[in-house]
Amino acid sequence: MNSINTINKDNLPKHIAIIMDGNGRWAKKRGQQRVFGHKNGVQSVRNIVEAAGQIGIKHLTLYAFSTENWKRPKTEVSALMTLFITAVKNETKNLMKNNVKLNAIGSLENLPKSVQENLNKIIEKTKNNTGLNLILALSYSSKQEITNAVKNISSDIQKGKISINDITEELISNNLQTKGIPNPELLIRTSGENRISNFLLWQISYSELYFSEVLWPDFSKEHFFEAILEYQKRERRFGKTGEQLKEDKS
Ligand code: FPP
């Protein structure tokens, strides 16, 4: 098993998005608290960031915390917030070494000040890195993101800056937090759950979906490469027929 060598480097997704799921179950299976699963999930984050950089993926978006996750028990939420701070602090050196640029999307203003400050520090520090663009979705809700885009556009219309006829798909994309980033060609979700859970709803309209049974703390580089290989086997038709695609290529 050495999938990395069989990956076609000319047909890589530019952007991969991942719903990291299964930390709680992973911990439970070991008779441990859920937080133990999250802690072990950090190692998978490290592995996958490294793997993505290794093969030349340009953008990697990780769903680390949804707006719905605020409903979890207070102790778990606060342990996760602490974990984000320590992970971000501990990884700074590594991110710099690997030329990774860190970004974040979501209602970041709702995160504790200490998380915001640490996040901003590292975003600032890594802003000139030219390798992998690592985007953390924190306190993120796709419906909220789209709602905010509608508000911004409506406000521009109200102010007379644009007219209704100026509303295009491109304008909407440009009012999302992922502005300037290509849509993910591949979306991976771990842990056997086959849901999207309010993640990048607009951006994944044509993404290939890959559901893995593996729980996030067990998700290895090899699993990640297998997902990319599976993506490369798929025929992306964008509404066209298979025959038309062959003609386009010839
Ligand atoms: C989903 O598993 C996981 C989360 C809500 C948190 C993800 C966080 C990490 C992987 C830790 C660190 C991340 C970064 C970016 C440093 P779950 O708790 O829903 O698992 P379950 O479905 O088995 O209960």
Coordinates of C-alpha atoms and ligand atoms in Angstrom, one line a residue:
M1 CA 0.0 0.0 0.0
N2 CA 1.7 3.1 -1.2
S3 CA -1.0 5.3 -2.8
I4 CA 1.0 8.4 -3.0
N5 CA 3.0 7.0 -5.9
T6 CA -0.1 6.2 -7.9
I7 CA -1.7 9.6 -7.5
N8 CA -1.7 11.5 -10.8
K9 CA -0.1 14.8 -10.0
D10 CA -1.7 16.4 -13.1
N11 CA -5.2 15.8 -11.8
L12 CA -5.1 16.9 -8.2
P13 CA -8.0 18.7 -6.6
K14 CA -6.9 22.3 -6.0
H15 CA -9.1 22.4 -2.9
I16 CA -10.1 19.6 -0.5
A17 CA -12.6 20.1 2.3
I18 CA -12.9 17.7 5.2
I19 CA -15.5 17.1 7.8
M20 CA -13.5 15.7 10.6
D21 CA -15.9 13.4 12.4
G22 CA -15.7 10.6 14.9
N23 CA -13.5 11.8 17.7
G24 CA -16.1 11.2 20.4
R25 CA -16.8 7.6 19.3
W26 CA -13.1 6.9 19.0
A27 CA -12.6 7.9 22.6
K28 CA -15.7 6.1 23.8
K29 CA -14.5 2.9 22.2
R30 CA -11.4 3.2 24.4
G31 CA -13.5 3.9 27.5
Q32 CA -12.3 7.5 27.6
Q33 CA -13.9 11.0 27.7
R34 CA -14.7 12.6 24.3
V35 CA -12.0 15.2 24.8
F36 CA -9.4 12.4 24.6
G37 CA -10.7 11.8 21.0
H38 CA -10.3 15.5 20.1
K39 CA -6.8 15.5 21.5
N40 CA -5.9 12.5 19.3
G41 CA -7.7 14.2 16.4
V42 CA -5.0 16.9 16.4
Q43 CA -2.4 14.4 15.3
S44 CA -4.6 13.5 12.3
V45 CA -4.9 17.2 11.5
R46 CA -1.1 17.4 11.6
N47 CA -0.7 14.3 9.4
I48 CA -3.3 15.4 6.8
V49 CA -1.9 19.0 6.6
E50 CA 1.6 17.5 6.0
A51 CA 0.2 15.0 3.4
A52 CA -1.7 17.8 1.5
G53 CA 1.5 19.9 1.4
Q54 CA 3.5 16.9 0.3
I55 CA 1.5 16.2 -2.8
G56 CA 0.8 19.9 -3.7
I57 CA -2.8 20.5 -2.7
K58 CA -3.3 24.3 -2.8
H59 CA -6.2 24.7 -0.3
L60 CA -7.4 22.5 2.5
T61 CA -10.5 23.5 4.5
L62 CA -11.1 21.7 7.8
Y63 CA -14.4 21.8 9.6
A64 CA -13.2 22.1 13.2
F65 CA -16.2 23.6 14.9
S66 CA -19.7 24.3 13.7
T67 CA -22.1 26.9 15.0
E68 CA -24.2 23.9 16.1
N69 CA -21.3 22.6 18.1
W70 CA -21.9 25.5 20.7
K71 CA -24.8 23.3 21.9
R72 CA -22.4 20.7 23.2
P73 CA -21.8 20.4 27.0
K74 CA -19.9 23.4 28.3
T75 CA -17.0 21.3 29.4
E76 CA -16.5 19.9 26.0
V77 CA -16.8 23.3 24.3
S78 CA -14.3 24.8 26.6
A79 CA -11.8 21.9 26.2
L80 CA -12.1 22.3 22.4
M81 CA -11.4 26.0 22.7
T82 CA -8.3 25.3 24.8
L83 CA -7.2 22.6 22.3
F84 CA -7.5 25.1 19.4
I85 CA -5.3 27.5 21.3
T86 CA -2.6 25.0 22.1
A87 CA -2.7 23.3 18.7
V88 CA -2.3 26.7 16.9
K89 CA 0.5 27.8 19.3
N90 CA 2.3 24.5 19.1
E91 CA 2.0 24.2 15.4
T92 CA 3.3 27.7 14.5
K93 CA 6.9 26.5 14.0
N94 CA 5.8 23.6 11.9
L95 CA 3.5 25.7 9.7
M96 CA 6.3 28.2 9.1
K97 CA 8.8 25.3 8.3
N98 CA 6.3 23.8 5.8
N99 CA 5.4 27.1 4.2
V100 CA 1.7 26.8 5.2
K101 CA -0.5 29.8 5.3
L102 CA -3.3 29.7 7.9
N103 CA -6.7 31.2 7.5
A104 CA -10.0 30.9 9.2
I105 CA -13.7 31.2 8.2
G106 CA -16.8 31.3 10.4
S107 CA -18.3 33.6 13.0
L108 CA -14.9 34.2 14.5
E109 CA -16.2 37.0 16.6
N110 CA -18.1 34.5 18.7
L111 CA -14.9 32.6 19.7
P112 CA -13.4 33.4 23.0
K113 CA -11.0 36.4 22.8
S114 CA -8.0 34.2 23.6
V115 CA -8.8 32.0 20.6
Q116 CA -9.3 35.0 18.4
E117 CA -6.0 36.6 19.5
N118 CA -3.9 33.4 19.0
L119 CA -5.5 32.7 15.7
N120 CA -4.9 36.2 14.5
K121 CA -1.3 36.1 15.6
I122 CA -0.6 33.0 13.5
I123 CA -2.7 34.1 10.5
E124 CA -0.6 37.3 10.5
K125 CA 2.7 35.4 11.0
T126 CA 2.0 32.9 8.1
K127 CA 0.4 35.4 5.7
N128 CA 3.3 35.5 3.3
N129 CA 3.7 31.7 3.1
T130 CA 3.2 30.4 -0.4
G131 CA 2.6 26.7 0.2
L132 CA -0.7 25.1 1.3
N133 CA -3.5 27.4 2.3
L134 CA -5.0 25.9 5.4
I135 CA -8.4 27.2 6.2
L136 CA -10.0 26.3 9.6
A137 CA -13.8 26.5 9.7
L138 CA -14.5 27.6 13.3
S139 CA -17.9 28.5 14.6
Y140 CA -18.9 28.1 11.0
S141 CA -22.3 27.7 9.5
S142 CA -22.8 27.7 5.7
K143 CA -26.4 29.0 6.0
Q144 CA -25.1 31.9 8.1
E145 CA -22.4 32.6 5.6
I146 CA -24.9 32.7 2.8
T147 CA -27.3 34.9 4.9
N148 CA -24.5 37.4 5.5
A149 CA -23.8 37.5 1.7
V150 CA -27.5 38.2 1.1
K151 CA -27.3 41.0 3.7
N152 CA -24.2 42.6 2.2
I153 CA -25.6 42.5 -1.3
S154 CA -28.9 43.9 -0.2
S155 CA -27.1 46.7 1.6
D156 CA -25.1 47.6 -1.6
I157 CA -28.4 47.7 -3.5
Q158 CA -30.0 49.9 -0.9
K159 CA -27.1 52.3 -1.1
G160 CA -27.4 52.4 -4.8
K161 CA -23.9 50.9 -5.3
I162 CA -25.3 48.0 -7.5
S163 CA -28.6 47.1 -9.0
I164 CA -30.6 43.8 -8.8
N165 CA -29.4 42.9 -12.3
D166 CA -25.8 42.9 -11.0
I167 CA -26.6 39.9 -8.8
T168 CA -24.7 37.0 -10.4
E169 CA -23.4 33.7 -9.1
E170 CA -20.0 35.3 -9.1
L171 CA -21.2 38.2 -7.0
I172 CA -22.6 35.8 -4.5
S173 CA -19.4 33.8 -4.4
N174 CA -17.4 37.0 -3.9
N175 CA -19.6 37.8 -0.8
L176 CA -18.8 34.5 0.9
Q177 CA -15.8 34.1 3.2
T178 CA -14.2 31.8 0.7
K179 CA -13.9 34.6 -1.8
G180 CA -11.0 34.1 -4.1
I181 CA -10.6 30.4 -3.2
P182 CA -11.7 27.8 -5.8
N183 CA -14.6 25.6 -4.9
P184 CA -13.5 22.3 -3.4
E185 CA -13.4 19.5 -6.0
L186 CA -13.4 16.9 -3.2
L187 CA -15.2 16.8 0.1
I188 CA -14.3 14.1 2.6
R189 CA -16.2 13.1 5.6
T190 CA -14.9 10.6 8.1
S191 CA -16.7 8.2 10.6
G192 CA -19.3 6.7 8.3
E193 CA -21.8 9.6 8.6
N194 CA -23.2 10.6 5.2
R195 CA -24.2 14.2 5.8
I196 CA -23.0 17.7 4.9
S197 CA -23.9 19.3 8.2
N198 CA -24.2 22.9 7.1
F199 CA -20.7 22.9 5.6
L200 CA -19.8 25.0 2.4
L201 CA -23.3 24.4 0.9
W202 CA -22.8 26.9 -2.0
Q203 CA -19.2 25.9 -2.6
I204 CA -19.7 22.1 -2.8
S205 CA -22.5 22.2 -5.5
Y206 CA -20.3 20.2 -7.8
S207 CA -17.8 18.6 -5.4
E208 CA -17.1 14.9 -5.4
L209 CA -18.2 13.5 -2.1
Y210 CA -16.1 10.8 -0.3
F211 CA -17.4 9.2 2.8
S212 CA -14.9 7.2 4.8
E213 CA -15.8 4.7 7.6
V214 CA -12.6 5.6 9.5
L215 CA -12.9 7.7 12.6
W216 CA -11.0 11.0 12.4
P217 CA -8.2 10.1 14.9
D218 CA -7.5 7.0 12.8
F219 CA -7.6 8.9 9.5
S220 CA -4.0 8.6 8.1
K221 CA -2.1 10.0 5.2
E222 CA -2.7 6.7 3.4
H223 CA -6.5 7.1 3.9
F224 CA -6.2 10.7 2.5
F225 CA -4.3 9.5 -0.5
E226 CA -6.9 6.8 -1.1
A227 CA -9.6 9.4 -1.1
I228 CA -7.7 11.4 -3.8
L229 CA -7.2 8.3 -5.9
E230 CA -10.9 7.6 -5.7
Y231 CA -11.5 11.2 -6.8
Q232 CA -9.2 10.7 -9.8
K233 CA -11.3 7.6 -10.9
R234 CA -14.5 9.6 -11.0
E235 CA -15.8 11.2 -14.2
R236 CA -16.7 14.8 -13.5
R237 CA -19.3 15.6 -16.0
F238 CA -20.8 18.9 -14.8
G239 CA -24.1 18.1 -16.5
K240 CA -22.5 16.9 -19.8
T241 CA -22.6 13.4 -21.2
G242 CA -19.6 11.0 -21.0
E243 CA -19.3 11.2 -24.8
Q244 CA -19.2 15.0 -24.8
L245 CA -16.3 14.9 -22.3
K246 CA -14.3 12.6 -24.5
E247 CA -14.8 15.0 -27.4
D248 CA -13.8 17.9 -25.2
K249 CA -10.5 16.2 -24.3
S250 CA -9.7 15.2 -27.9
Ligands
FPP1 C1 -16.1 15.8 15.4 O1 -16.1 14.6 16.1 C2 -15.0 16.7 15.7 C3 -15.1 18.0 16.2 C4 -16.3 18.7 16.4 C5 -13.9 18.7 16.6 C6 -12.7 18.7 15.6 C7 -11.5 19.0 16.3 C8 -10.3 18.5 16.2 C9 -10.0 17.4 15.2 C10 -9.3 18.9 17.1 C11 -8.3 20.0 16.7 C12 -8.5 20.7 15.5 C13 -7.7 21.6 15.0 C14 -8.0 22.3 13.8 C15 -6.5 22.0 15.7 P1 -17.3 14.4 17.1 O2 -17.0 14.9 18.4 O3 -18.5 14.9 16.5 O4 -17.3 12.8 17.1 P2 -18.6 11.8 17.3 O5 -19.4 12.0 16.1 O6 -17.9 10.5 17.4 O7 -19.2 12.2 18.6

